[in-house]
Amino acid sequence: MTPRTALGALHIGALMFGLTGVLGKLAVASPAVIVFGRAAFAVLALAFFARLASQTPWQKLSTGDYQRLLLSGLLLAGHWVSFFIAVKVAGVAIATLGFASFPAFTVILEGLIFRERIRFNEVLLVALVSIGLVLVTPDFDLASQATSGLLWAMGSGLLFALLSLNNRASSGRVPAVQAALCQNLVVGLCLLPVAAPELGQVRAMDWLWISLLGIFCTGLAHSLFVASLAVIKARTAAVVFALEPVYGITVAWLLFSETPTLRMLLGGALIIVAIVVSSRLSAGSGGQAAPAASGSH
């Protein structure tokens, strides 16, 4: 990859991740079925990529690796299920922006779990996300779908932050594609008992949306991300992946007429700024937190 093609691959990957909520809404199926199908198709796509990229090292796993990958798979399953519940309840825009709160959760949990001092810039990040979330929800009423959906989306963001920290604890010993494949395999096995009774009722068109979700928005998007990071700096990738909510909300606006209010746009802008700040801080300290984490969304 040249830097130009790598940058193009990043934008395509960000667009695909942004379409996650859109395809989840198009599929008339329960969140459990959507997540099971997504994981199954993602395993096939990632296995194909791993086979295609023969230079990708395949790590022999230890007992500790299996335990961390199992935990990551469980967190990923919870993250996806809660995200698609939010999409069904409140729509793509609120679900996407609620999930985008995960950098703030990451900062708080990182300080608690790894006992790292929280810097002023990170406090500002949490404040921006908090204000953005207040603006995104029209009125904080637990009986309203918007508030309920936002809370599900924030729960999705919390689980995603825990997933990111668990991946950090593994110190990158397992190659990214291998880890993603194993995590998706865990997700599929976890959701199979719940999804199995409903699989026969899923329409052919819904299988199309779910297969696109698994192959393109998960397998291919993650593969493009991993390949581009060999050429592009992590902080550049962070800025590109901050566009993920923009892509998702724009497509939802065009397809479902989910017209965002001025208040929601302002809240979304604050959250996106927070994502960029968080990612640049992580990249500047030697990490790849936000974009690397986005590879599993």
mmCIF file of C-alpha atoms in Angstrom:
data_model
loop_
_atom_site.group_PDB
_atom_site.id
_atom_site.type_symbol
_atom_site.label_atom_id
_atom_site.label_comp_id
_atom_site.label_asym_id
_atom_site.label_seq_id
_atom_site.Cartn_x
_atom_site.Cartn_y
_atom_site.Cartn_z
ATOM 1 C CA MET A 1 0.000 0.000 0.000
ATOM 2 C CA THR A 2 1.103 3.548 -0.748
ATOM 3 C CA PRO A 3 0.158 6.307 1.727
ATOM 4 C CA ARG A 4 -2.550 7.512 -0.692
ATOM 5 C CA THR A 5 -4.173 4.092 -1.119
ATOM 6 C CA ALA A 6 -3.866 3.429 2.626
ATOM 7 C CA LEU A 7 -5.689 6.691 3.356
ATOM 8 C CA GLY A 8 -8.386 5.717 0.863
ATOM 9 C CA ALA A 9 -8.688 2.296 2.528
ATOM 10 C CA LEU A 10 -9.124 3.996 5.912
ATOM 11 C CA HIS A 11 -11.978 6.159 4.599
ATOM 12 C CA ILE A 12 -13.659 3.102 3.070
ATOM 13 C CA GLY A 13 -13.255 1.273 6.391
ATOM 14 C CA ALA A 14 -14.708 4.231 8.327
ATOM 15 C CA LEU A 15 -17.659 4.371 5.908
ATOM 16 C CA MET A 16 -18.280 0.636 6.376
ATOM 17 C CA PHE A 17 -18.162 0.916 10.159
ATOM 18 C CA GLY A 18 -20.513 3.901 9.879
ATOM 19 C CA LEU A 19 -23.007 1.755 7.943
ATOM 20 C CA THR A 20 -23.256 -0.742 10.823
ATOM 21 C CA GLY A 21 -26.321 0.897 12.337
ATOM 22 C CA VAL A 22 -27.928 1.433 8.927
ATOM 23 C CA LEU A 23 -27.697 -2.252 7.945
ATOM 24 C CA GLY A 24 -28.835 -3.260 11.442
ATOM 25 C CA LYS A 25 -31.963 -1.176 11.001
ATOM 26 C CA LEU A 26 -32.622 -2.516 7.476
ATOM 27 C CA ALA A 27 -32.524 -6.108 8.764
ATOM 28 C CA VAL A 28 -35.958 -6.989 10.157
ATOM 29 C CA ALA A 29 -34.647 -9.425 12.746
ATOM 30 C CA SER A 30 -33.919 -9.456 16.469
ATOM 31 C CA PRO A 31 -30.589 -8.082 17.725
ATOM 32 C CA ALA A 32 -29.548 -11.626 18.727
ATOM 33 C CA VAL A 33 -30.053 -12.924 15.171
ATOM 34 C CA ILE A 34 -28.290 -9.910 13.651
ATOM 35 C CA VAL A 35 -25.280 -10.294 15.942
ATOM 36 C CA PHE A 36 -25.065 -14.063 15.404
ATOM 37 C CA GLY A 37 -25.222 -13.651 11.614
ATOM 38 C CA ARG A 38 -22.746 -10.788 11.656
ATOM 39 C CA ALA A 39 -20.241 -12.818 13.672
ATOM 40 C CA ALA A 40 -20.650 -15.911 11.469
ATOM 41 C CA PHE A 41 -20.083 -14.007 8.220
ATOM 42 C CA ALA A 42 -17.222 -12.034 9.825
ATOM 43 C CA VAL A 43 -15.418 -15.265 10.768
ATOM 44 C CA LEU A 44 -15.599 -16.419 7.130
ATOM 45 C CA ALA A 45 -14.369 -13.044 5.833
ATOM 46 C CA LEU A 46 -11.517 -12.795 8.353
ATOM 47 C CA ALA A 47 -10.447 -16.372 7.685
ATOM 48 C CA PHE A 48 -10.324 -15.589 3.969
ATOM 49 C CA PHE A 49 -8.235 -12.467 4.625
ATOM 50 C CA ALA A 50 -5.848 -14.380 6.897
ATOM 51 C CA ARG A 51 -5.457 -17.032 4.204
ATOM 52 C CA LEU A 52 -4.930 -14.378 1.534
ATOM 53 C CA ALA A 53 -2.365 -12.434 3.556
ATOM 54 C CA SER A 54 0.167 -15.247 3.962
ATOM 55 C CA GLN A 55 2.669 -12.839 5.534
ATOM 56 C CA THR A 56 0.345 -12.327 8.508
ATOM 57 C CA PRO A 57 1.880 -14.205 11.469
ATOM 58 C CA TRP A 58 -0.356 -16.683 13.328
ATOM 59 C CA GLN A 59 0.456 -16.807 17.031
ATOM 60 C CA LYS A 60 0.328 -19.999 19.072
ATOM 61 C CA LEU A 61 -2.081 -19.206 21.905
ATOM 62 C CA SER A 62 -1.416 -19.776 25.583
ATOM 63 C CA THR A 63 -4.030 -20.464 28.265
ATOM 64 C CA GLY A 64 -3.949 -16.775 29.205
ATOM 65 C CA ASP A 65 -4.524 -15.776 25.566
ATOM 66 C CA TYR A 66 -7.576 -18.046 25.353
ATOM 67 C CA GLN A 67 -8.992 -16.558 28.556
ATOM 68 C CA ARG A 68 -8.523 -12.965 27.344
ATOM 69 C CA LEU A 69 -10.004 -13.761 23.923
ATOM 70 C CA LEU A 70 -12.983 -15.445 25.569
ATOM 71 C CA LEU A 71 -13.582 -12.377 27.734
ATOM 72 C CA SER A 72 -13.152 -10.105 24.698
ATOM 73 C CA GLY A 73 -15.682 -12.181 22.751
ATOM 74 C CA LEU A 74 -18.236 -11.940 25.566
ATOM 75 C CA LEU A 75 -17.742 -8.164 25.820
ATOM 76 C CA LEU A 76 -18.012 -7.827 22.031
ATOM 77 C CA ALA A 77 -21.262 -9.829 22.007
ATOM 78 C CA GLY A 78 -22.754 -7.587 24.698
ATOM 79 C CA HIS A 79 -21.543 -4.475 22.910
ATOM 80 C CA TRP A 80 -23.101 -5.473 19.588
ATOM 81 C CA VAL A 81 -26.419 -6.656 21.054
ATOM 82 C CA SER A 82 -26.907 -3.458 23.083
ATOM 83 C CA PHE A 83 -25.929 -1.318 20.077
ATOM 84 C CA PHE A 84 -28.499 -2.961 17.792
ATOM 85 C CA ILE A 85 -31.161 -2.678 20.505
ATOM 86 C CA ALA A 86 -30.395 1.051 20.573
ATOM 87 C CA VAL A 87 -30.732 1.205 16.762
ATOM 88 C CA LYS A 88 -34.123 -0.537 16.870
ATOM 89 C CA VAL A 89 -35.396 1.623 19.747
ATOM 90 C CA ALA A 90 -34.087 5.116 18.953
ATOM 91 C CA GLY A 91 -32.712 5.074 15.406
ATOM 92 C CA VAL A 92 -29.266 5.159 13.851
ATOM 93 C CA ALA A 93 -28.270 8.714 14.785
ATOM 94 C CA ILE A 94 -28.865 8.478 18.546
ATOM 95 C CA ALA A 95 -27.417 4.936 18.697
ATOM 96 C CA THR A 96 -24.264 5.955 16.836
ATOM 97 C CA LEU A 97 -23.667 9.080 18.910
ATOM 98 C CA GLY A 98 -24.426 7.287 22.177
ATOM 99 C CA PHE A 99 -21.904 4.579 21.321
ATOM 100 C CA ALA A 100 -19.367 7.285 20.421
ATOM 101 C CA SER A 101 -19.155 8.045 24.148
ATOM 102 C CA PHE A 102 -16.724 5.133 24.552
ATOM 103 C CA PRO A 103 -13.537 7.292 24.633
ATOM 104 C CA ALA A 104 -14.840 8.996 27.791
ATOM 105 C CA PHE A 105 -15.553 5.615 29.426
ATOM 106 C CA THR A 106 -12.088 4.459 28.359
ATOM 107 C CA VAL A 107 -10.395 7.440 30.028
ATOM 108 C CA ILE A 108 -12.284 6.910 33.305
ATOM 109 C CA LEU A 109 -11.835 3.124 33.389
ATOM 110 C CA GLU A 110 -8.184 3.352 32.365
ATOM 111 C CA GLY A 111 -7.524 5.555 35.378
ATOM 112 C CA LEU A 112 -9.356 3.164 37.710
ATOM 113 C CA ILE A 113 -8.072 -0.168 36.345
ATOM 114 C CA PHE A 114 -4.483 0.750 35.486
ATOM 115 C CA ARG A 115 -4.249 3.398 38.230
ATOM 116 C CA GLU A 116 -3.064 6.028 35.782
ATOM 117 C CA ARG A 117 -3.367 9.702 36.593
ATOM 118 C CA ILE A 118 -6.112 11.374 34.552
ATOM 119 C CA ARG A 119 -4.761 14.477 32.817
ATOM 120 C CA PHE A 120 -6.580 17.787 32.384
ATOM 121 C CA ASN A 121 -7.042 17.163 28.653
ATOM 122 C CA GLU A 122 -8.781 13.891 29.447
ATOM 123 C CA VAL A 123 -11.066 15.597 31.957
ATOM 124 C CA LEU A 124 -11.968 18.025 29.171
ATOM 125 C CA LEU A 125 -12.684 15.058 26.900
ATOM 126 C CA VAL A 126 -15.121 13.546 29.417
ATOM 127 C CA ALA A 127 -16.800 16.938 29.828
ATOM 128 C CA LEU A 128 -17.224 17.360 26.055
ATOM 129 C CA VAL A 129 -18.764 13.908 25.686
ATOM 130 C CA SER A 130 -21.091 14.471 28.643
ATOM 131 C CA ILE A 131 -22.347 17.784 27.257
ATOM 132 C CA GLY A 132 -22.693 16.219 23.812
ATOM 133 C CA LEU A 133 -24.825 13.379 25.188
ATOM 134 C CA VAL A 134 -27.089 15.828 27.043
ATOM 135 C CA LEU A 135 -27.630 17.713 23.791
ATOM 136 C CA VAL A 136 -28.218 14.542 21.742
ATOM 137 C CA THR A 137 -31.203 13.362 23.774
ATOM 138 C CA PRO A 138 -34.298 15.586 23.261
ATOM 139 C CA ASP A 139 -35.502 15.182 26.867
ATOM 140 C CA PHE A 140 -34.279 12.924 29.634
ATOM 141 C CA ASP A 141 -37.378 10.819 30.185
ATOM 142 C CA LEU A 142 -36.938 7.087 30.813
ATOM 143 C CA ALA A 143 -40.331 6.484 29.213
ATOM 144 C CA SER A 144 -39.225 7.994 25.894
ATOM 145 C CA GLN A 145 -37.665 5.870 23.162
ATOM 146 C CA ALA A 146 -34.918 8.428 22.541
ATOM 147 C CA THR A 147 -33.689 8.300 26.139
ATOM 148 C CA SER A 148 -34.022 4.513 26.357
ATOM 149 C CA GLY A 149 -32.114 4.086 23.090
ATOM 150 C CA LEU A 150 -29.398 6.496 24.213
ATOM 151 C CA LEU A 151 -28.894 4.548 27.452
ATOM 152 C CA TRP A 152 -28.594 1.272 25.502
ATOM 153 C CA ALA A 153 -26.066 2.960 23.197
ATOM 154 C CA MET A 154 -24.065 4.281 26.146
ATOM 155 C CA GLY A 155 -24.096 0.767 27.624
ATOM 156 C CA SER A 156 -22.717 -0.406 24.278
ATOM 157 C CA GLY A 157 -19.986 2.234 24.530
ATOM 158 C CA LEU A 158 -19.147 1.140 28.096
ATOM 159 C CA LEU A 159 -18.770 -2.504 27.018
ATOM 160 C CA PHE A 160 -16.653 -1.398 24.061
ATOM 161 C CA ALA A 161 -14.367 0.574 26.394
ATOM 162 C CA LEU A 162 -13.940 -2.535 28.570
ATOM 163 C CA LEU A 163 -13.180 -4.530 25.407
ATOM 164 C CA SER A 164 -10.515 -1.998 24.407
ATOM 165 C CA LEU A 165 -8.898 -2.157 27.854
ATOM 166 C CA ASN A 166 -8.930 -5.955 27.837
ATOM 167 C CA ASN A 167 -7.217 -5.879 24.436
ATOM 168 C CA ARG A 168 -4.675 -3.439 25.852
ATOM 169 C CA ALA A 169 -3.966 -5.799 28.739
ATOM 170 C CA SER A 170 -3.056 -8.513 26.242
ATOM 171 C CA SER A 171 -0.221 -6.205 25.091
ATOM 172 C CA GLY A 172 -0.854 -6.955 21.417
ATOM 173 C CA ARG A 173 0.662 -10.446 21.681
ATOM 174 C CA VAL A 174 -2.016 -11.912 19.391
ATOM 175 C CA PRO A 175 -2.101 -10.499 15.800
ATOM 176 C CA ALA A 176 -5.109 -8.236 15.187
ATOM 177 C CA VAL A 177 -6.785 -10.381 12.523
ATOM 178 C CA GLN A 178 -6.328 -13.589 14.542
ATOM 179 C CA ALA A 179 -7.751 -11.893 17.648
ATOM 180 C CA ALA A 180 -10.738 -10.522 15.715
ATOM 181 C CA LEU A 181 -11.451 -13.948 14.202
ATOM 182 C CA CYS A 182 -11.357 -15.647 17.608
ATOM 183 C CA GLN A 183 -13.532 -12.967 19.204
ATOM 184 C CA ASN A 184 -16.159 -13.238 16.443
ATOM 185 C CA LEU A 185 -16.133 -17.026 16.833
ATOM 186 C CA VAL A 186 -16.913 -16.592 20.548
ATOM 187 C CA VAL A 187 -19.705 -14.132 19.699
ATOM 188 C CA GLY A 188 -21.277 -16.574 17.239
ATOM 189 C CA LEU A 189 -21.149 -19.486 19.698
ATOM 190 C CA CYS A 190 -22.604 -17.351 22.514
ATOM 191 C CA LEU A 191 -25.547 -16.105 20.439
ATOM 192 C CA LEU A 192 -26.296 -19.399 18.672
ATOM 193 C CA PRO A 193 -28.574 -20.832 21.434
ATOM 194 C CA VAL A 194 -30.600 -17.591 21.530
ATOM 195 C CA ALA A 195 -30.719 -17.028 17.760
ATOM 196 C CA ALA A 196 -31.261 -20.649 16.637
ATOM 197 C CA PRO A 197 -35.072 -20.760 17.165
ATOM 198 C CA GLU A 198 -35.500 -17.620 15.017
ATOM 199 C CA LEU A 199 -33.121 -18.448 12.151
ATOM 200 C CA GLY A 200 -35.762 -20.228 10.069
ATOM 201 C CA GLN A 201 -37.992 -17.136 10.143
ATOM 202 C CA VAL A 202 -35.370 -14.719 8.785
ATOM 203 C CA ARG A 203 -36.208 -13.456 5.275
ATOM 204 C CA ALA A 204 -33.739 -13.782 2.391
ATOM 205 C CA MET A 205 -33.442 -9.977 2.137
ATOM 206 C CA ASP A 206 -32.568 -9.754 5.826
ATOM 207 C CA TRP A 207 -29.836 -12.374 5.342
ATOM 208 C CA LEU A 208 -28.457 -10.092 2.624
ATOM 209 C CA TRP A 209 -28.216 -7.137 5.029
ATOM 210 C CA ILE A 210 -26.714 -9.343 7.762
ATOM 211 C CA SER A 211 -24.156 -10.840 5.360
ATOM 212 C CA LEU A 212 -23.123 -7.334 4.233
ATOM 213 C CA LEU A 213 -22.813 -6.382 7.897
ATOM 214 C CA GLY A 214 -20.531 -9.323 8.642
ATOM 215 C CA ILE A 215 -18.451 -9.395 5.454
ATOM 216 C CA PHE A 216 -18.014 -5.706 4.681
ATOM 217 C CA CYS A 217 -18.716 -3.772 7.904
ATOM 218 C CA THR A 218 -16.736 -6.237 10.033
ATOM 219 C CA GLY A 219 -14.374 -8.532 8.130
ATOM 220 C CA LEU A 220 -13.337 -6.281 5.236
ATOM 221 C CA ALA A 221 -13.402 -3.040 7.238
ATOM 222 C CA HIS A 222 -11.200 -4.548 9.947
ATOM 223 C CA SER A 223 -8.822 -5.992 7.335
ATOM 224 C CA LEU A 224 -8.504 -2.640 5.534
ATOM 225 C CA PHE A 225 -7.817 -0.966 8.857
ATOM 226 C CA VAL A 226 -5.069 -3.428 9.812
ATOM 227 C CA ALA A 227 -3.439 -3.243 6.374
ATOM 228 C CA SER A 228 -3.503 0.576 6.258
ATOM 229 C CA LEU A 229 -1.892 0.946 9.704
ATOM 230 C CA ALA A 230 1.295 -0.509 8.232
ATOM 231 C CA VAL A 231 1.606 2.734 6.233
ATOM 232 C CA ILE A 232 -0.531 5.369 8.001
ATOM 233 C CA LYS A 233 0.226 6.796 11.447
ATOM 234 C CA ALA A 234 -2.203 5.936 14.236
ATOM 235 C CA ARG A 235 -3.088 9.602 14.832
ATOM 236 C CA THR A 236 -4.015 10.033 11.151
ATOM 237 C CA ALA A 237 -6.195 6.928 11.368
ATOM 238 C CA ALA A 238 -7.826 8.385 14.490
ATOM 239 C CA VAL A 239 -8.960 11.514 12.651
ATOM 240 C CA VAL A 240 -10.331 9.453 9.739
ATOM 241 C CA PHE A 241 -12.261 7.118 12.033
ATOM 242 C CA ALA A 242 -13.784 10.092 13.837
ATOM 243 C CA LEU A 243 -15.842 10.473 10.640
ATOM 244 C CA GLU A 244 -17.607 7.156 11.313
ATOM 245 C CA PRO A 245 -20.634 8.778 13.053
ATOM 246 C CA VAL A 246 -20.821 11.395 10.274
ATOM 247 C CA TYR A 247 -21.054 8.708 7.594
ATOM 248 C CA GLY A 248 -23.634 6.708 9.538
ATOM 249 C CA ILE A 249 -25.883 9.650 10.386
ATOM 250 C CA THR A 250 -25.723 11.023 6.832
ATOM 251 C CA VAL A 251 -26.758 7.712 5.255
ATOM 252 C CA ALA A 252 -29.539 7.252 7.853
ATOM 253 C CA TRP A 253 -30.744 10.775 7.042
ATOM 254 C CA LEU A 254 -30.953 9.902 3.344
ATOM 255 C CA LEU A 255 -32.485 6.413 3.730
ATOM 256 C CA PHE A 256 -34.788 6.719 6.745
ATOM 257 C CA SER A 257 -35.425 10.490 6.837
ATOM 258 C CA GLU A 258 -33.897 10.611 10.328
ATOM 259 C CA THR A 259 -33.369 14.355 10.167
ATOM 260 C CA PRO A 260 -31.076 15.442 13.020
ATOM 261 C CA THR A 261 -32.066 18.573 14.935
ATOM 262 C CA LEU A 262 -29.674 21.491 15.389
ATOM 263 C CA ARG A 263 -29.274 20.475 19.029
ATOM 264 C CA MET A 264 -28.375 16.895 18.027
ATOM 265 C CA LEU A 265 -25.883 18.145 15.429
ATOM 266 C CA LEU A 266 -24.203 20.346 18.044
ATOM 267 C CA GLY A 267 -24.036 17.453 20.507
ATOM 268 C CA GLY A 268 -22.678 15.168 17.812
ATOM 269 C CA ALA A 269 -20.016 17.722 16.886
ATOM 270 C CA LEU A 270 -18.836 17.889 20.517
ATOM 271 C CA ILE A 271 -18.658 14.079 20.735
ATOM 272 C CA ILE A 272 -16.707 13.826 17.459
ATOM 273 C CA VAL A 273 -14.251 16.482 18.671
ATOM 274 C CA ALA A 274 -13.845 14.407 21.840
ATOM 275 C CA ILE A 275 -13.084 11.286 19.761
ATOM 276 C CA VAL A 276 -10.376 13.139 17.815
ATOM 277 C CA VAL A 277 -8.841 14.555 21.010
ATOM 278 C CA SER A 278 -8.878 11.151 22.717
ATOM 279 C CA SER A 279 -7.373 9.386 19.711
ATOM 280 C CA ARG A 280 -4.616 11.948 19.223
ATOM 281 C CA LEU A 281 -3.728 11.778 22.923
ATOM 282 C CA SER A 282 -3.518 7.975 22.751
ATOM 283 C CA ALA A 283 -1.489 8.045 19.530
ATOM 284 C CA GLY A 284 0.815 10.684 20.955
ATOM 285 C CA SER A 285 1.573 8.453 23.927
ATOM 286 C CA GLY A 286 2.382 5.489 21.724
ATOM 287 C CA GLY A 287 -1.034 3.796 21.616
ATOM 288 C CA GLN A 288 -3.619 3.259 18.920
ATOM 289 C CA ALA A 289 -6.633 3.280 21.168
ATOM 290 C CA ALA A 290 -9.558 4.734 19.318
ATOM 291 C CA PRO A 291 -8.935 3.546 15.801
ATOM 292 C CA ALA A 292 -7.707 0.169 16.935
ATOM 293 C CA ALA A 293 -10.798 -0.255 19.010
ATOM 294 C CA SER A 294 -12.993 0.809 16.147
ATOM 295 C CA GLY A 295 -11.792 -2.214 14.275
ATOM 296 C CA SER A 296 -14.239 -4.294 16.303
ATOM 297 C CA HIS A 297 -17.262 -1.993 15.999
#
